[in-house]
Structures are given as C-alpha cells and as structure tokens.
Short mmCIF file of C-alpha atoms and ligand atoms in Angstrom, two decimals:
data_model
loop_
_atom_site.label_atom_id
_atom_site.label_comp_id
_atom_site.label_asym_id
_atom_site.label_seq_id
_atom_site.Cartn_x
_atom_site.Cartn_y
_atom_site.Cartn_z
CA MET X 1 0.00 0.00 0.00
CA ALA X 2 1.46 3.31 -1.02
CA ASN X 3 1.90 5.82 1.72
CA ASN X 4 -0.43 8.31 0.12
CA ALA X 5 -3.37 5.99 0.79
CA LYS X 6 -5.87 7.69 3.05
CA PHE X 7 -8.71 6.53 5.21
CA THR X 8 -11.81 7.60 3.35
CA THR X 9 -14.08 8.86 6.12
CA ARG X 10 -13.93 10.21 9.62
CA LEU X 11 -15.72 7.10 10.80
CA GLY X 12 -13.01 5.10 9.06
CA VAL X 13 -10.31 6.91 11.06
CA ILE X 14 -12.03 6.30 14.37
CA ALA X 15 -13.04 2.75 13.52
CA ALA X 16 -9.55 1.74 12.45
CA THR X 17 -7.87 3.38 15.45
CA VAL X 18 -10.41 1.99 17.89
CA GLY X 19 -10.20 -1.32 16.05
CA SER X 20 -6.50 -1.40 16.81
CA ALA X 21 -6.99 -0.37 20.43
CA VAL X 22 -9.92 -2.61 21.27
CA GLY X 23 -8.99 -6.25 21.25
CA LEU X 24 -7.87 -9.09 23.46
CA GLY X 25 -6.13 -6.42 25.55
CA ASN X 26 -9.49 -5.21 26.80
CA ILE X 27 -11.48 -8.38 27.08
CA TRP X 28 -8.83 -10.98 27.90
CA ARG X 29 -5.83 -9.10 29.32
CA PHE X 30 -7.48 -6.33 31.33
CA PRO X 31 -9.64 -8.61 33.52
CA TYR X 32 -6.79 -11.01 34.17
CA GLU X 33 -4.27 -8.27 35.00
CA ALA X 34 -6.81 -6.50 37.20
CA GLY X 35 -7.58 -9.86 38.83
CA MET X 36 -3.92 -10.49 39.60
CA HIS X 37 -3.20 -6.97 40.84
CA GLY X 38 -5.99 -6.34 43.31
CA GLY X 39 -8.92 -5.15 41.19
CA GLY X 40 -10.03 -1.63 42.12
CA ALA X 41 -6.57 -0.28 42.89
CA PHE X 42 -5.34 -1.52 39.52
CA LEU X 43 -8.32 0.00 37.69
CA LEU X 44 -7.80 3.37 39.32
CA ILE X 45 -4.11 3.57 38.45
CA TYR X 46 -4.79 2.25 34.98
CA VAL X 47 -7.35 4.98 34.28
CA LEU X 48 -4.95 7.63 35.57
CA PHE X 49 -2.25 6.36 33.21
CA VAL X 50 -4.65 6.35 30.26
CA LEU X 51 -5.56 9.99 30.88
CA LEU X 52 -2.24 11.47 31.96
CA ILE X 53 0.16 9.53 29.75
CA GLY X 54 -1.85 7.50 27.24
CA VAL X 55 -3.84 10.29 25.59
CA PRO X 56 -0.82 12.63 25.19
CA VAL X 57 1.44 9.92 23.77
CA VAL X 58 -1.31 8.80 21.37
CA ALA X 59 -1.58 12.43 20.22
CA GLY X 60 2.22 12.65 19.93
CA GLU X 61 2.32 9.55 17.74
CA PHE X 62 -0.45 10.95 15.58
CA VAL X 63 1.50 14.19 15.13
CA ILE X 64 4.64 12.43 13.88
CA GLY X 65 2.68 10.07 11.64
CA ARG X 66 0.48 12.62 9.97
CA TYR X 67 3.13 15.30 9.67
CA THR X 68 5.59 12.98 7.94
CA GLY X 69 3.09 10.71 6.16
CA GLU X 70 5.66 7.95 6.52
CA ASN X 71 6.22 4.52 8.05
CA VAL X 72 7.99 4.47 11.45
CA VAL X 73 11.55 4.42 10.13
CA GLY X 74 10.79 6.81 7.27
CA ALA X 75 9.19 9.25 9.71
CA PHE X 76 12.33 9.79 11.79
CA LYS X 77 14.46 9.96 8.64
CA LYS X 78 12.21 12.62 7.18
CA LEU X 79 12.41 14.56 10.44
CA LYS X 80 16.21 14.33 10.26
CA ALA X 81 16.12 13.14 13.84
CA ALA X 82 19.34 12.10 15.62
CA PRO X 83 20.03 8.32 15.73
CA LEU X 84 18.72 8.01 19.30
CA TRP X 85 15.20 8.83 18.10
CA HIS X 86 15.34 6.26 15.35
CA SER X 87 15.34 3.69 18.14
CA VAL X 88 11.63 4.45 18.60
CA ALA X 89 11.10 2.91 15.20
CA TYR X 90 13.17 -0.19 15.89
CA ILE X 91 11.63 -0.68 19.32
CA GLY X 92 8.27 -0.52 17.55
CA LEU X 93 9.19 -3.03 14.87
CA LEU X 94 10.55 -5.48 17.43
CA SER X 95 7.52 -4.97 19.68
CA SER X 96 5.26 -5.86 16.78
CA LEU X 97 7.00 -9.21 16.44
CA LEU X 98 7.04 -9.95 20.17
CA ILE X 99 3.41 -8.97 20.70
CA LEU X 100 2.21 -10.94 17.69
CA GLY X 101 4.21 -13.84 19.13
CA PHE X 102 1.84 -14.26 22.08
CA TYR X 103 -1.24 -12.36 20.88
CA SER X 104 -1.87 -14.68 17.97
CA VAL X 105 -1.82 -17.64 20.35
CA VAL X 106 -4.68 -16.15 22.35
CA ALA X 107 -6.40 -15.15 19.12
CA GLY X 108 -6.11 -18.84 18.19
CA TRP X 109 -7.89 -19.66 21.45
CA THR X 110 -10.86 -17.59 20.26
CA LEU X 111 -11.05 -19.81 17.17
CA GLU X 112 -10.91 -22.98 19.29
CA TYR X 113 -13.68 -21.56 21.46
CA ILE X 114 -15.85 -20.73 18.44
CA TYR X 115 -15.47 -24.36 17.49
CA GLN X 116 -16.12 -25.51 21.06
CA ALA X 117 -19.23 -23.34 21.26
CA ALA X 118 -20.50 -24.80 18.00
CA THR X 119 -20.08 -28.29 19.45
CA GLY X 120 -21.65 -27.38 22.82
CA PHE X 121 -18.34 -27.43 24.76
CA GLY X 122 -18.47 -31.22 24.66
CA GLY X 123 -21.21 -31.02 27.30
CA ALA X 124 -18.93 -29.27 29.81
CA ALA X 125 -20.75 -26.61 31.83
CA SER X 126 -19.36 -26.76 35.36
CA GLN X 127 -16.34 -24.77 36.44
CA GLU X 128 -14.28 -27.95 36.93
CA ALA X 129 -15.16 -29.34 33.53
CA LEU X 130 -14.33 -26.07 31.77
CA HIS X 131 -11.08 -25.84 33.72
CA ALA X 132 -10.11 -29.33 32.62
CA GLN X 133 -11.06 -28.53 29.05
CA PHE X 134 -8.89 -25.42 28.96
CA ASP X 135 -6.00 -27.48 30.36
CA SER X 136 -6.34 -30.27 27.89
CA PHE X 137 -6.52 -27.77 25.01
CA THR X 138 -3.59 -25.57 26.05
CA THR X 139 -1.30 -28.48 26.87
CA SER X 140 -1.91 -30.05 23.47
CA GLY X 141 0.87 -28.82 21.23
CA GLY X 142 -0.67 -29.64 17.85
CA ARG X 143 -4.12 -28.23 18.40
CA GLN X 144 -2.74 -24.96 19.72
CA ILE X 145 -0.37 -24.54 16.82
CA PHE X 146 -3.13 -25.35 14.35
CA TRP X 147 -5.43 -22.54 15.59
CA THR X 148 -2.56 -20.08 15.98
CA LEU X 149 -1.44 -20.65 12.41
CA LEU X 150 -4.98 -20.52 11.07
CA PHE X 151 -5.44 -17.18 12.78
CA LEU X 152 -2.20 -15.88 11.31
CA ALA X 153 -3.17 -17.07 7.84
CA ILE X 154 -6.39 -15.06 8.09
CA ASN X 155 -4.53 -12.03 9.44
CA PHE X 156 -1.93 -11.97 6.70
CA PHE X 157 -4.52 -12.62 4.02
CA VAL X 158 -6.40 -9.48 5.09
CA ILE X 159 -3.14 -7.56 5.31
CA SER X 160 -2.15 -8.47 1.78
CA ARG X 161 -5.37 -6.84 0.52
CA GLY X 162 -4.35 -3.35 1.67
CA VAL X 163 -5.38 -0.64 4.04
CA GLN X 164 -8.83 0.65 3.19
CA LYS X 165 -10.54 -2.39 1.79
CA GLY X 166 -9.39 -4.83 4.40
CA ILE X 167 -9.48 -2.81 7.57
CA GLU X 168 -12.13 -0.18 7.19
CA ARG X 169 -15.03 -2.23 5.93
CA MET X 170 -14.75 -4.89 8.55
CA SER X 171 -14.31 -2.73 11.58
CA ASN X 172 -17.08 -0.31 10.63
CA ILE X 173 -19.70 -2.99 11.11
CA LEU X 174 -18.33 -5.33 13.69
CA MET X 175 -16.91 -3.05 16.38
CA PRO X 176 -20.30 -1.48 17.17
CA MET X 177 -21.72 -4.99 17.35
CA LEU X 178 -19.10 -6.01 19.88
CA PHE X 179 -19.98 -2.99 21.95
CA ALA X 180 -23.67 -3.87 21.91
CA ILE X 181 -23.21 -7.49 22.84
CA LEU X 182 -20.80 -6.63 25.65
CA PHE X 183 -23.40 -4.27 27.03
CA VAL X 184 -26.08 -6.95 27.00
CA PHE X 185 -23.82 -9.40 28.84
CA CYS X 186 -22.80 -6.78 31.39
CA VAL X 187 -26.43 -6.29 32.29
CA ASN X 188 -26.83 -10.05 32.59
CA SER X 189 -23.83 -10.21 34.96
CA LEU X 190 -25.33 -7.56 37.21
CA PHE X 191 -28.07 -10.06 38.10
CA MET X 192 -25.68 -12.83 39.11
CA PRO X 193 -25.43 -13.89 42.76
CA GLY X 194 -21.80 -12.71 42.98
CA ALA X 195 -22.53 -9.29 41.45
CA THR X 196 -21.99 -7.20 44.58
CA GLU X 197 -18.74 -8.91 45.45
CA GLY X 198 -17.53 -8.75 41.85
CA LEU X 199 -18.31 -5.06 41.48
CA ALA X 200 -16.72 -4.27 44.83
CA PHE X 201 -13.58 -6.12 43.71
CA LEU X 202 -13.44 -4.11 40.47
CA PHE X 203 -14.45 -0.66 41.71
CA HIS X 204 -13.43 -0.46 45.35
CA PRO X 205 -9.72 0.35 45.46
CA ASP X 206 -7.82 -1.31 48.28
CA PHE X 207 -4.74 0.89 48.53
CA SER X 208 -2.83 -1.69 50.54
CA LYS X 209 -2.71 -3.76 47.30
CA ILE X 210 -0.61 -1.14 45.50
CA ASP X 211 3.02 -2.10 44.97
CA VAL X 212 5.49 -1.69 42.16
CA SER X 213 4.08 -4.63 40.22
CA THR X 214 0.58 -3.11 40.31
CA VAL X 215 1.89 0.21 39.01
CA LEU X 216 4.16 -1.31 36.36
CA GLY X 217 1.36 -3.65 35.32
CA ALA X 218 -1.17 -0.81 35.07
CA MET X 219 1.23 1.30 33.02
CA GLY X 220 1.94 -1.63 30.69
CA GLN X 221 -1.77 -2.34 30.35
CA ALA X 222 -2.51 1.31 29.48
CA PHE X 223 0.11 1.30 26.71
CA PHE X 224 -0.87 -2.12 25.45
CA SER X 225 -4.56 -1.43 25.41
CA LEU X 226 -4.20 1.89 23.59
CA SER X 227 -1.79 0.31 21.06
CA VAL X 228 0.57 3.15 21.86
CA GLY X 229 4.35 3.44 22.14
CA MET X 230 5.37 1.38 19.13
CA GLY X 231 4.47 3.26 15.98
CA VAL X 232 1.19 1.52 15.16
CA LEU X 233 -0.72 4.76 15.63
CA MET X 234 2.05 6.66 13.85
CA THR X 235 1.63 4.38 10.86
CA TYR X 236 -2.16 4.75 10.94
CA ALA X 237 -1.87 8.53 11.27
CA SER X 238 0.22 8.59 8.11
CA TYR X 239 -3.06 7.58 6.43
CA PHE X 240 -5.06 10.39 8.14
CA SER X 241 -6.04 13.44 6.15
CA ARG X 242 -5.35 17.00 7.24
CA SER X 243 -8.92 17.39 8.47
CA THR X 244 -8.65 14.65 11.11
CA ARG X 245 -8.59 16.24 14.55
CA LEU X 246 -5.79 14.57 16.42
CA ILE X 247 -6.68 15.44 20.01
CA SER X 248 -10.32 14.54 19.72
CA THR X 249 -9.39 11.30 17.96
CA SER X 250 -7.00 10.42 20.83
CA VAL X 251 -9.59 11.22 23.47
CA THR X 252 -12.36 9.31 21.68
CA THR X 253 -10.09 6.29 21.26
CA ALA X 254 -9.06 6.35 24.92
CA VAL X 255 -12.63 6.73 26.17
CA LEU X 256 -14.04 3.93 24.02
CA ASP X 257 -11.09 1.66 24.78
CA THR X 258 -11.38 2.17 28.52
CA LEU X 259 -15.13 1.71 28.36
CA VAL X 260 -14.71 -1.68 26.70
CA ALA X 261 -12.17 -2.76 29.34
CA VAL X 262 -14.43 -1.68 32.18
CA MET X 263 -17.38 -3.42 30.53
CA ALA X 264 -15.30 -6.58 30.27
CA GLY X 265 -14.56 -6.25 34.00
CA VAL X 266 -18.25 -5.81 34.81
CA LEU X 267 -18.99 -8.85 32.68
CA ILE X 268 -16.30 -11.07 34.19
CA PHE X 269 -15.93 -10.32 37.93
CA PRO X 270 -19.52 -10.92 39.09
CA ALA X 271 -19.26 -14.30 37.36
CA VAL X 272 -15.85 -14.98 38.91
CA PHE X 273 -17.35 -14.62 42.37
CA SER X 274 -20.55 -16.46 41.46
CA PHE X 275 -18.65 -19.48 40.19
CA GLY X 276 -16.01 -19.43 42.92
CA GLU X 277 -13.07 -18.90 40.54
CA ALA X 278 -9.94 -17.10 41.82
CA PRO X 279 -9.69 -13.58 40.35
CA ALA X 280 -5.92 -14.10 40.06
CA ALA X 281 -6.24 -17.16 37.81
CA GLY X 282 -4.11 -15.48 35.11
CA PRO X 283 -4.41 -15.82 31.32
CA ARG X 284 -6.96 -18.63 31.63
CA LEU X 285 -9.45 -16.52 33.61
CA VAL X 286 -11.62 -15.20 30.80
CA PHE X 287 -11.57 -18.41 28.80
CA GLU X 288 -13.01 -20.33 31.72
CA ILE X 289 -15.46 -17.74 32.95
CA LEU X 290 -17.08 -16.79 29.65
CA PRO X 291 -18.24 -20.31 28.72
CA ALA X 292 -19.51 -20.77 32.28
CA ILE X 293 -21.60 -17.60 31.89
CA PHE X 294 -22.95 -18.74 28.53
CA ALA X 295 -23.85 -22.13 29.96
CA THR X 296 -26.34 -20.39 32.29
CA LEU X 297 -28.18 -18.69 29.41
CA PRO X 298 -30.91 -19.95 27.11
CA ALA X 299 -29.39 -20.68 23.69
CA GLY X 300 -26.02 -20.42 25.45
CA SER X 301 -24.01 -22.03 22.65
CA LEU X 302 -25.29 -19.50 20.15
CA TRP X 303 -24.39 -16.60 22.41
CA ALA X 304 -21.00 -18.16 23.01
CA MET X 305 -20.40 -18.54 19.30
CA LEU X 306 -21.42 -14.98 18.55
CA PHE X 307 -19.27 -13.63 21.37
CA PHE X 308 -16.14 -15.55 20.40
CA ILE X 309 -16.63 -14.59 16.74
CA LEU X 310 -16.72 -10.92 17.72
CA LEU X 311 -13.72 -11.39 20.02
CA PHE X 312 -11.87 -13.01 17.15
CA VAL X 313 -12.65 -10.02 14.91
CA ALA X 314 -11.58 -7.58 17.64
CA ALA X 315 -8.31 -9.49 17.89
CA LEU X 316 -7.95 -9.44 14.12
CA THR X 317 -8.33 -5.67 13.77
CA SER X 318 -5.59 -5.35 16.41
CA THR X 319 -3.19 -7.82 14.79
CA ILE X 320 -3.77 -6.14 11.44
CA SER X 321 -2.55 -2.89 12.94
CA LEU X 322 0.37 -4.65 14.63
CA SER X 323 1.39 -6.23 11.33
CA GLU X 324 0.89 -3.02 9.37
CA VAL X 325 3.81 -1.28 11.14
CA VAL X 326 6.27 -3.83 9.82
CA ILE X 327 4.64 -4.22 6.40
CA ALA X 328 4.62 -0.43 5.85
CA TRP X 329 8.31 -0.41 6.75
CA PHE X 330 9.20 -3.21 4.30
CA VAL X 331 7.20 -1.51 1.57
CA GLY X 332 8.38 2.05 2.34
CA GLU X 333 12.06 1.51 3.15
CA TRP X 334 12.96 -1.77 1.50
CA ARG X 335 10.80 -1.17 -1.57
CA TRP X 336 9.33 -4.67 -1.28
CA SER X 337 5.96 -5.47 -2.79
CA ARG X 338 3.14 -5.82 -0.30
CA GLY X 339 2.87 -9.50 -1.20
CA LYS X 340 6.52 -10.24 -0.49
CA ALA X 341 6.45 -8.24 2.76
CA THR X 342 3.38 -10.15 3.89
CA ILE X 343 4.91 -13.54 3.21
CA VAL X 344 8.26 -12.83 4.85
CA TYR X 345 6.78 -11.27 7.96
CA GLY X 346 4.04 -13.90 8.11
CA ILE X 347 6.65 -16.66 8.26
CA ALA X 348 8.65 -14.91 10.99
CA VAL X 349 5.56 -14.39 13.14
CA ALA X 350 4.38 -17.96 12.53
CA LEU X 351 7.67 -19.38 13.82
CA LEU X 352 7.71 -17.28 16.97
CA SER X 353 4.03 -17.84 17.76
CA SER X 354 4.31 -21.58 17.25
CA LEU X 355 7.05 -21.61 19.84
CA SER X 356 5.10 -19.54 22.32
CA SER X 357 1.95 -21.61 21.79
CA LEU X 358 3.88 -24.53 23.26
CA SER X 359 4.51 -22.61 26.51
CA PHE X 360 1.56 -24.22 28.25
CA GLY X 361 2.30 -27.73 27.08
CA PRO X 362 5.56 -29.23 25.82
CA LEU X 363 7.61 -26.14 26.80
CA ALA X 364 5.92 -25.55 30.15
CA GLY X 365 9.10 -26.48 32.02
CA PHE X 366 11.11 -23.80 30.26
CA SER X 367 11.27 -20.56 32.23
CA ILE X 368 13.25 -17.32 32.30
CA PHE X 369 12.96 -15.02 35.34
CA GLY X 370 10.18 -17.31 36.53
CA MET X 371 8.12 -16.77 33.37
CA ASN X 372 7.32 -19.14 30.54
CA PHE X 373 8.07 -18.03 26.99
CA PHE X 374 4.53 -16.72 26.39
CA ASP X 375 4.51 -14.62 29.60
CA LEU X 376 8.00 -13.38 28.89
CA LEU X 377 7.04 -12.05 25.44
CA ASP X 378 4.05 -10.35 27.04
CA PHE X 379 5.96 -8.87 29.97
CA VAL X 380 8.89 -7.55 27.95
CA SER X 381 6.79 -5.99 25.22
CA SER X 382 3.93 -4.54 27.28
CA ASN X 383 5.65 -3.51 30.48
CA ILE X 384 9.05 -2.49 29.13
CA MET X 385 9.20 -1.84 25.40
CA LEU X 386 5.92 0.05 24.91
CA PRO X 387 6.50 2.41 27.88
CA LEU X 388 10.08 2.92 26.68
CA GLY X 389 8.82 3.76 23.19
CA GLY X 390 6.25 6.07 24.78
CA LEU X 391 8.95 7.79 26.83
CA LEU X 392 11.01 8.49 23.71
CA ILE X 393 7.97 9.66 21.72
CA ALA X 394 7.02 12.06 24.53
CA LEU X 395 10.58 13.42 24.76
CA TYR X 396 10.87 13.79 21.00
CA THR X 397 7.57 15.53 20.42
CA GLY X 398 7.80 17.58 23.63
CA TRP X 399 11.39 18.75 23.38
CA LYS X 400 12.75 18.18 19.88
CA LEU X 401 10.00 18.63 17.33
CA PRO X 402 9.68 22.33 16.41
CA ARG X 403 6.88 23.78 18.54
CA ARG X 404 5.15 25.33 15.53
CA ILE X 405 4.72 21.91 13.92
CA LEU X 406 3.46 20.34 17.13
CA ARG X 407 0.95 23.13 17.71
CA ALA X 408 -0.22 23.23 14.12
CA GLN X 409 -0.77 19.46 14.02
CA LEU X 410 -2.60 19.41 17.34
CA SER X 411 -4.83 22.39 16.51
CA ALA X 412 -7.80 22.44 14.18
CA PRO X 413 -6.83 22.74 10.51
CA GLY X 414 -6.43 26.29 9.27
CA ARG X 415 -5.86 27.79 12.71
CA ASP X 416 -3.30 30.57 12.92
CA PRO X 417 -0.24 28.83 14.42
CA ASP X 418 0.81 32.06 16.16
CA ALA X 419 -2.48 32.56 17.96
CA PRO X 420 -2.52 31.32 21.58
CA SER X 421 -3.26 27.58 21.64
CA PRO X 422 -6.47 26.19 23.10
CA LEU X 423 -6.24 24.66 26.57
CA ALA X 424 -6.37 21.07 25.28
CA VAL X 425 -3.30 21.68 23.11
CA ARG X 426 -1.41 23.24 25.99
CA LEU X 427 -2.28 20.38 28.31
CA ILE X 428 -1.10 17.76 25.84
CA ILE X 429 2.17 19.61 25.28
CA PHE X 430 2.72 20.01 29.02
CA SER X 431 2.16 16.32 29.58
CA LEU X 432 4.47 15.34 26.71
CA ARG X 433 7.23 17.53 28.13
CA PHE X 434 6.92 16.84 31.83
CA ILE X 435 4.30 14.38 33.07
CA CYS X 436 4.93 11.50 30.65
CA PRO X 437 8.74 11.42 30.84
CA LEU X 438 8.90 11.91 34.60
CA ALA X 439 6.20 9.37 35.38
CA ILE X 440 7.54 6.67 33.07
CA LEU X 441 11.12 7.16 34.26
CA ALA X 442 10.09 7.15 37.91
CA ILE X 443 8.20 3.87 37.49
CA PHE X 444 11.10 2.24 35.66
CA LEU X 445 13.53 3.32 38.37
CA TRP X 446 11.17 2.12 41.08
CA GLY X 447 10.95 -1.24 39.29
CA LEU X 448 14.73 -1.52 39.23
CA LEU X 449 15.16 -0.91 42.96
CA PRO X 450 15.57 -4.04 45.05
CA HIS X 451 12.24 -5.08 46.58
N1 PFF H 501 -4.41 -2.70 21.79
C1 PFF H 501 -4.58 -4.08 21.41
C2 PFF H 501 -5.50 -4.74 22.40
O1 PFF H 501 -5.83 -4.12 23.43
O2 PFF H 501 -5.88 -5.88 22.19
C3 PFF H 501 -3.26 -4.78 21.32
C4 PFF H 501 -2.21 -4.02 20.59
C5 PFF H 501 -2.42 -3.67 19.26
C6 PFF H 501 -1.08 -3.62 21.23
C7 PFF H 501 -1.48 -2.90 18.60
C8 PFF H 501 -0.12 -2.87 20.61
C9 PFF H 501 -0.34 -2.52 19.29
F1 PFF H 501 0.54 -1.81 18.70
#
C-alpha cells in the first residue's frame, strides 16, 4: 500500500484506530491483569495512566505520523532526527513481532472456542469441567499450533489486501456490534449472585494492594490497550487526512477503549465470584469464565459462538494494525511489494508464535525469570518496550520537534499557528514535556530498585 493511501471517512479513522486499540487487551488481558493486581486499585491507576500519559502519547504519535506521512523508520528519517530517536522505530518493529508472538496464540484460542461453542463445549458446563477442558486444550501442542497458524493465515490474508478495503469495511460494522453485545452481557452479569462482590472487587480500590508490580502492570496495560508506544498509531496517522482532529481522535479512542475494558470487568468479575473462581487465575481466567456464563443462558451455545466470533474479529483488527507497522516499513524503506512483505513477515511471526503456543504444554518447564516463553514475550513488550517507546515519543515531540509543527498538528486545521493555543493543546504539550517522561522514568527506576 502506497503511503499516500488515506482513510476515506472520519468514521473510518475512528473505527480503524479503535479497532486497533480494542482487542484481546481489553477483554482478555485487562480482567486477568486486574484480577492479579488487586482489582479496584489496579483500575484506578490504569485509568490515571490512560488519561495522563496515554492520551498525550497517542496524540504525539499521531502528530509524527500525519506530519511525515511515513512509516515508522521513514518518519524519523524525514524529520532528520538524531540516531537516538530512530530507536523508537526499531523498538516498535521489534515490539510488533514480540506482541504478535503471544497475541496470535490467544487469538487462536478464540477460534478454538468458536469451534467448542459450536459443538456445545463437549457437554462441559461446570467450572471444573471447563477448567479441565482449557487445560487439555492448552497443553496439546498440535491443536494450539493449528489454531494459531490458522489465525495468522487469516490475518496476513487481510493484510495483503491493503489498508482501506481490508481494515475499514470490517471494523465499521463489527466493532459497534461487539460494543452492543458486551453491554447486554454486562447487564446479565449484574443479576448474578456474585454481582456485589464482583463489582466491589473491580471498583473499590484497596490501597494496601498497591506495589510496584501493580503500578508497572497498570502502566503496561494502558500502553498495550491503547496500542501506543510502538508506531502503530504513527503508521495509521500517516493515512489520516489534514482534516482529522488529532486530540479529539485520541480522546475518543481512549474513552471507548477504557469503556470496553471496564465493561469486560463488569462482565467477568460478578461471574468470577458467582462461580467461585480465583480472580488471580491469570491468562486462563476469561476463557473459563465466559463459557460458564454462557452455559447459564438460554441458547447459550449460540451466544457463546457470537461472542467468540466478535472477540476473534476484535483481535484481528488489532493484529492487522500490529502487522501493518512492519509491512509499511518493508514496503516504504525496503521497496518490497506488499505481497513479499506479507509472506516474509508472516513466516517470521508464525515461527515465533508456534514456539510460544507450546509454553503451556511441551515447553511448560522452560522458564526465564520465573516466566514461561509466552509470559516473557508479554511482559517484555507490554511492560518495558511500549513504555520505553512512549517515553522516547514524549521526549521527542515535547522537546525536539519544532513547537510550531506540534501546535499546528494538534490544533484544528487552518488555525493561525501564532495565535494562543487552546487549553487542550497546551495540556497535551505540558504532559508530553513533563508528566509523561517523569512518570515513566520514575516507574522504571522504582521497578529496578531491590524489593
Ligand atoms: N491494543 C490491542 C488490544 O488491546 O488488544 C493490542 C495491541 C495492538 C497492542 C497494537 C499494541 C499494538 F501496537
């Protein structure tokens, strides 16, 4: 896809950006991270990070992307940035690979669960039976690899068809549907016996639960969920037109993304307490709780199928954006055809994901820093690389990029760049210069101290 391709409508811009942001990060990762890190306290810190750091860095990425109209590497070249800043691009490209390495495994789980729903979960409805089923699936090497690779084949097929056709059409219809169905299930959860306990867990912050891992986890989750810190949004913004309003697009994306995560929490935690599952069950949490919820409903298998299909599509619009960073780079800098780029990157991702899909079975014994390969890919990319990318993006846009460019990009089109900036623009710039760098650095340093 040539870099002068543009999203055709305003809805297309929002849908594609929200499509990237909303995915397994909201519905699978948020509840399990919140469950492991004390619920309410995690949610509170997470929301603070989204507002204070997430929104400004999203806007900063948009500025670089739209101003240069380039892929991540091309953008910093065009800006004639010093070599240090080019590392943002390479951190982004590597993050794409690492994230796809575990994300596509979970996306493969959604396919398995569509299949399971279609076959009535083999009759399993109780918590124990669903637990055993998840175990037998995730420890089976072959089945896991099969679904992971099938997911990747679909992803790279869509990618090879280009930006507008592939991404826009799909997300315009299906994202609103996901929203609607989540809402319906949230309401259903509010009538469960464990609703009060579940809601208290999610919304009542227990400050004694806050430690460095809560804060680092919440920061990582904010970056991961917003797809920010690795050039995905920069690449998408290179397809924005001059009339796209960057600040309002960042705020809309953050609000919708956070809403979906909170809705997922409201859906999951009442059920967790109703069924007596541990909130800290980890990556398996959502895949055991959702089928248990569906089993209590009339026409449960149909609901389950619909839900996992929408979850699969939400995952797909996110992996498309993750892949697009690297594809745009191959096409823009290496002058490869889109087809060749797709095949080469597809093979690399397939190899890494196959390996990480074995983390729960044949490679379960293999661990680094107490984490299996899957968790390690997740931890390094979400909690370290994305915040590091975000730190550099904030420093670059806040301190290096000429202020006139930053202001002009952040303001409405046609505004006199010498007129005093609106408050929103000033707040974003202040956060990029001070709040984002200081907060991210402080958390990293805190994480490095002995505990
Ligand atoms: N934000 C996506 C989600 O929440 O599922 C995951 C993701 C997509 C992370 C794109 C990073 C990224 F660049």
